Short mmCIF file of C-alpha atoms in Angstrom, two decimals:
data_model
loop_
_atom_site.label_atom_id
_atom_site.label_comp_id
_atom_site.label_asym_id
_atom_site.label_seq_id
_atom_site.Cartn_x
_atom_site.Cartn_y
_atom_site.Cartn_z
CA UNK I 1 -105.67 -24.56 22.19
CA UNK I 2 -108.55 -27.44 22.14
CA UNK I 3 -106.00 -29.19 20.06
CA UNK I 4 -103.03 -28.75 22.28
CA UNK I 5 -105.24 -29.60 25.49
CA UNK I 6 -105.79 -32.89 23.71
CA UNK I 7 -102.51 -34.07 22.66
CA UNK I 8 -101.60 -33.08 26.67
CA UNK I 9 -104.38 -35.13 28.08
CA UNK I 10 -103.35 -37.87 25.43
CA UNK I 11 -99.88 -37.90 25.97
CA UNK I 12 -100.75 -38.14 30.02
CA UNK I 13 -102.84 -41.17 29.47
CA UNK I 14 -99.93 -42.78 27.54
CA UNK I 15 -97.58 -42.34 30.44
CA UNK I 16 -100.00 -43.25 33.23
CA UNK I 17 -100.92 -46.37 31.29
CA UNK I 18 -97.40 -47.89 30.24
CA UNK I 19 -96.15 -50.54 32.33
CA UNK I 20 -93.01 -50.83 33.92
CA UNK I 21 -90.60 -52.95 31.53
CA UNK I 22 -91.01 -56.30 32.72
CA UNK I 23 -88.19 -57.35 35.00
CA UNK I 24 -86.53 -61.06 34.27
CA UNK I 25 -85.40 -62.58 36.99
CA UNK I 26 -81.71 -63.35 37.00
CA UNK I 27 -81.61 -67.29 38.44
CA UNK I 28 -78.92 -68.08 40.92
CA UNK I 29 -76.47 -70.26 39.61
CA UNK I 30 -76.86 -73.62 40.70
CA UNK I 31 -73.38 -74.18 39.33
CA UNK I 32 -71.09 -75.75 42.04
CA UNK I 33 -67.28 -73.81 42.19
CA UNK I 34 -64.70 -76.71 41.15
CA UNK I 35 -63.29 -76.37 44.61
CA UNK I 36 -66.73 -77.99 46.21
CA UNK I 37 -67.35 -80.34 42.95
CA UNK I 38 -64.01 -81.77 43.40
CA UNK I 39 -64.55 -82.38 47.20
CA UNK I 40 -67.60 -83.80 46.77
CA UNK I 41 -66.01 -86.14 44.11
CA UNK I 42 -63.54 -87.11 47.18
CA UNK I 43 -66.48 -87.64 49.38
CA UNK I 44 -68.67 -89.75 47.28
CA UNK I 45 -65.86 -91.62 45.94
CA UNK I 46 -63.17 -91.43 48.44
CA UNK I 47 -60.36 -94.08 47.01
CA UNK I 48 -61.06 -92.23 43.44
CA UNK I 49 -57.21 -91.22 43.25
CA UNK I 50 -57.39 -89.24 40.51
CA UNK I 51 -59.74 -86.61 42.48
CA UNK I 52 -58.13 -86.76 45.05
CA UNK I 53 -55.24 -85.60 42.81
CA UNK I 54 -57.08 -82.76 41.13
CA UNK I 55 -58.07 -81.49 44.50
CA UNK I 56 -54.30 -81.64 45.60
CA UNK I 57 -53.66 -79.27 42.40
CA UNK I 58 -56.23 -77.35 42.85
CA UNK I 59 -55.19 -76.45 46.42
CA UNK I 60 -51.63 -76.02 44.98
CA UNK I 61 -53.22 -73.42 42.62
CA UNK I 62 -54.72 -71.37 45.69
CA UNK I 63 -51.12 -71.59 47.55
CA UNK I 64 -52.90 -74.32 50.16
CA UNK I 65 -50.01 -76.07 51.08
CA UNK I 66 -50.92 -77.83 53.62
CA UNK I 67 -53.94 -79.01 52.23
CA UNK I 68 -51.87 -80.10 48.95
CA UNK I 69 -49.72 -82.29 51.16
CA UNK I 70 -52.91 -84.07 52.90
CA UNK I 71 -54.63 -84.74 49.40
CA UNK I 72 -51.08 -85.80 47.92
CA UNK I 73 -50.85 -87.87 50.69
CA UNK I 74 -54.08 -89.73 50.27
CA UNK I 75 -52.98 -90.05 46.63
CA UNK I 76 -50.31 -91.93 47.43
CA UNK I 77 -51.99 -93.98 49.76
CA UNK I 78 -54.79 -95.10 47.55
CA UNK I 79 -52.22 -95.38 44.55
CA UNK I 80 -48.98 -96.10 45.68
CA UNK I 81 -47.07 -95.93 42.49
CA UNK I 82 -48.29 -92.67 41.37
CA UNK I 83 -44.79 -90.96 40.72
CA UNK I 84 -45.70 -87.85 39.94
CA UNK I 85 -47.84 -87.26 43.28
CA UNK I 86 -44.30 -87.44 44.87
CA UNK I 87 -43.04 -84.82 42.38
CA UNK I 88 -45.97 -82.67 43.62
CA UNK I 89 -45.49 -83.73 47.27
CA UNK I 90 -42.10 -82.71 47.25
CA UNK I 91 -42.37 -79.34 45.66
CA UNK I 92 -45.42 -78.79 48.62
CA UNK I 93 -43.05 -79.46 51.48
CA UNK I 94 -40.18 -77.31 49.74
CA UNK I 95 -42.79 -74.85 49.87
CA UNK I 96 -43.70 -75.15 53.33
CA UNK I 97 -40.21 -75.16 54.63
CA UNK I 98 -40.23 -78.75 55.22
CA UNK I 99 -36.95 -80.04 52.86
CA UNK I 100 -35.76 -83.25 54.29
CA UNK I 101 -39.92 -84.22 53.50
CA UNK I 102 -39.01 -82.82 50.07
CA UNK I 103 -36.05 -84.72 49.62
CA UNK I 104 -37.09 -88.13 50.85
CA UNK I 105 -40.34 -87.07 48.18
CA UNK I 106 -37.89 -86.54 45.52
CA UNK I 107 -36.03 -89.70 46.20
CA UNK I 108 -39.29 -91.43 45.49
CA UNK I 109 -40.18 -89.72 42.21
CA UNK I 110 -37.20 -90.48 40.83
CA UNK I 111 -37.95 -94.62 41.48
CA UNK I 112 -40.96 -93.61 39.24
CA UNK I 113 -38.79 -91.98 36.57
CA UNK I 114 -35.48 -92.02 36.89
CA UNK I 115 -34.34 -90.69 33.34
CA UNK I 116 -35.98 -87.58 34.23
CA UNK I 117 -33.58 -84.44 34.35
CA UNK I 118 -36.01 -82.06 35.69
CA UNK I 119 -36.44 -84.09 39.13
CA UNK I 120 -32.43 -84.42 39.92
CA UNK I 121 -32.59 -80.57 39.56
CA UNK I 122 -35.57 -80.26 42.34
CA UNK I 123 -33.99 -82.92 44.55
CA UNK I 124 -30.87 -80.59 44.64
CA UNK I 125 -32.80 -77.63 45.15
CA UNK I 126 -33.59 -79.32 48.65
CA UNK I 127 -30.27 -80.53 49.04
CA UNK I 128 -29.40 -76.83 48.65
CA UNK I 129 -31.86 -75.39 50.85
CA UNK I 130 -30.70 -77.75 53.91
CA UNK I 131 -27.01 -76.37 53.36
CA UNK I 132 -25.62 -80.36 51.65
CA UNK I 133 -23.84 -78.24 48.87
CA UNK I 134 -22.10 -81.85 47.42
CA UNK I 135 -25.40 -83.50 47.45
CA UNK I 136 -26.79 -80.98 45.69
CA UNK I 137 -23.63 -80.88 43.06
CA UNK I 138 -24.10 -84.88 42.61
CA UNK I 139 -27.65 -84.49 41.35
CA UNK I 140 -27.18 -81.29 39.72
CA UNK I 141 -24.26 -83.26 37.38
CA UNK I 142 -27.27 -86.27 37.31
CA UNK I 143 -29.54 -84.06 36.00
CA UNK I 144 -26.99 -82.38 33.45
CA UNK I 145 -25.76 -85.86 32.26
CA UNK I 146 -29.55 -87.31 31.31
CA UNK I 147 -29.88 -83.89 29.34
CA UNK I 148 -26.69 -82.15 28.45
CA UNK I 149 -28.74 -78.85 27.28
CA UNK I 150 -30.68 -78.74 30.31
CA UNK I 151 -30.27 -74.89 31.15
CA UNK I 152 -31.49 -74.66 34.52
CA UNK I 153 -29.78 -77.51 35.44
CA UNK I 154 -26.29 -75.51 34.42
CA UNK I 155 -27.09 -72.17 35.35
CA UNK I 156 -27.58 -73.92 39.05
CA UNK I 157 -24.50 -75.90 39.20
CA UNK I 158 -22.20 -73.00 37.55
CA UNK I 159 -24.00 -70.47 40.85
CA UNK I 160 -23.89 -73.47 43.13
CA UNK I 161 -19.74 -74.24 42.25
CA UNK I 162 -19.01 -70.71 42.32
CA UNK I 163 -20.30 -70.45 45.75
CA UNK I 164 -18.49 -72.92 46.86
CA UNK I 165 -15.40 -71.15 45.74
CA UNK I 166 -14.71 -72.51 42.30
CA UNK I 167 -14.66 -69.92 39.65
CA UNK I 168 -13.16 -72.08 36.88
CA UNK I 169 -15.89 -74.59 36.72
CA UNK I 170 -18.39 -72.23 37.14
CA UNK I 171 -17.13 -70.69 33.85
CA UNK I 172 -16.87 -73.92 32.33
CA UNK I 173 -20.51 -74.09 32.65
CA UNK I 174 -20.81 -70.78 31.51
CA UNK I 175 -19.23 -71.64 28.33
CA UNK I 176 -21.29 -74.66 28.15
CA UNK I 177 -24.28 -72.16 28.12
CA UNK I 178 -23.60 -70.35 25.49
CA UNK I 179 -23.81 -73.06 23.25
CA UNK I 180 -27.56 -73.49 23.09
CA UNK I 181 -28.85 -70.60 25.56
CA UNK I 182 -27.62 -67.09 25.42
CA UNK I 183 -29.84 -65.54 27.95
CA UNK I 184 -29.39 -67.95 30.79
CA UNK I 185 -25.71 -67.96 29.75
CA UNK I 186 -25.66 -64.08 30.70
CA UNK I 187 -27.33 -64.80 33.88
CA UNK I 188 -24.69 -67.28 35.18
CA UNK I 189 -22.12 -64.60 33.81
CA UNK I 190 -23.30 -61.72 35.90
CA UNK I 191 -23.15 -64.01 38.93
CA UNK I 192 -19.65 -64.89 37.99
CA UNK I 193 -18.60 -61.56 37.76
CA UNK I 194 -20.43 -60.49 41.12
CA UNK I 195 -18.44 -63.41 42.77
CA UNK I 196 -21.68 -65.63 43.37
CA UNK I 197 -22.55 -62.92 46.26
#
């Protein structure tokens, strides 16, 4: 009994005398988010175009818009030969509704880079969206003729002539398709067959 009393009184002691486990402090992250390092890149440095570019993406990331356009804008401003800040600009006002600011964008890209497919495609896109169906035809075959296998470019033109009524050159874009993507091929095809409704 003497023994068990002991190893109580023993154990007790033990447990009154342990410490608390020592708690590390976690330290706040002095880390800036790339949002406010990027800013303040913009303030200390304001005619550094390429932050001011960053920022622009960055707010293009976060579906800013508006902001995009005002950072694009100082881009431009600071570096007035910067093509691709138009390509960017005029994707942003596309975006925000704004299509004759996206076309007149797209106009100025293509100064930059005029061999590139990809920006007759998004110029006719905004044709599109402000109803100039030939407009958007002319750069769609613009686009198609500085890259023949340029999908996207075809698949719109084959939808974009079939609204317009003509199901035979739709199809020949169809068939055009098929020779180097299947997939996007189908697409136009179930449009075709749904009368471009």
């Amino acid at each position: 009994m003497r023994l068990l009393f002991a190893l109580v009184v023993t154990i007790l002691m033990l447990l009154s005398c342990s410490q608390e486990p020592v708690k590390t402090a976690v330290p706040v992250s002095t880390e800036k988010n790339i949002f406010e390092e990027v800013k303040e890149r913009t303030i200390t440095n304001p005619k550094d175009a390429e932050a001011w570019y960053h920022l622009a993406d960055l707010y293009e990331r976060s579906e800013m818009y508006r902001e995009e356009v005002s950072a694009l804008k100082t881009v431009i401003i600071l570096k007035p030969d910067h093509g691709f800040a138009y390509v960017k600009l005029g994707t942003a006002y596309g975006r925000l509704g704004q299509h004759q600011d996206a076309i007149r964008s797209f106009h100025t890209a293509i100064k930059y880079n005029p061999k590139n497919p990809v920006l007759y495609n998004n110029l006719a896109i905004a044709y599109g969206r402000i109803g100039n169906v030939n407009e958007k035809i002319k750069e769609l075959e613009k686009a198609i003729s500085l890259r023949s296998n340029y999908a996207t470019a075809r698949y719109n033109l084959g939808v974009t002539l079939l609204k317009k009524g003509d199901r035979e050159l739709a199809m020949k874009q169809y068939h055009e398709l098929k020779k180097f993507d299947e997939n996007i091929a189908v697409a136009l095809k179930k449009e075709i067959d749904k009368g471009g409704k």
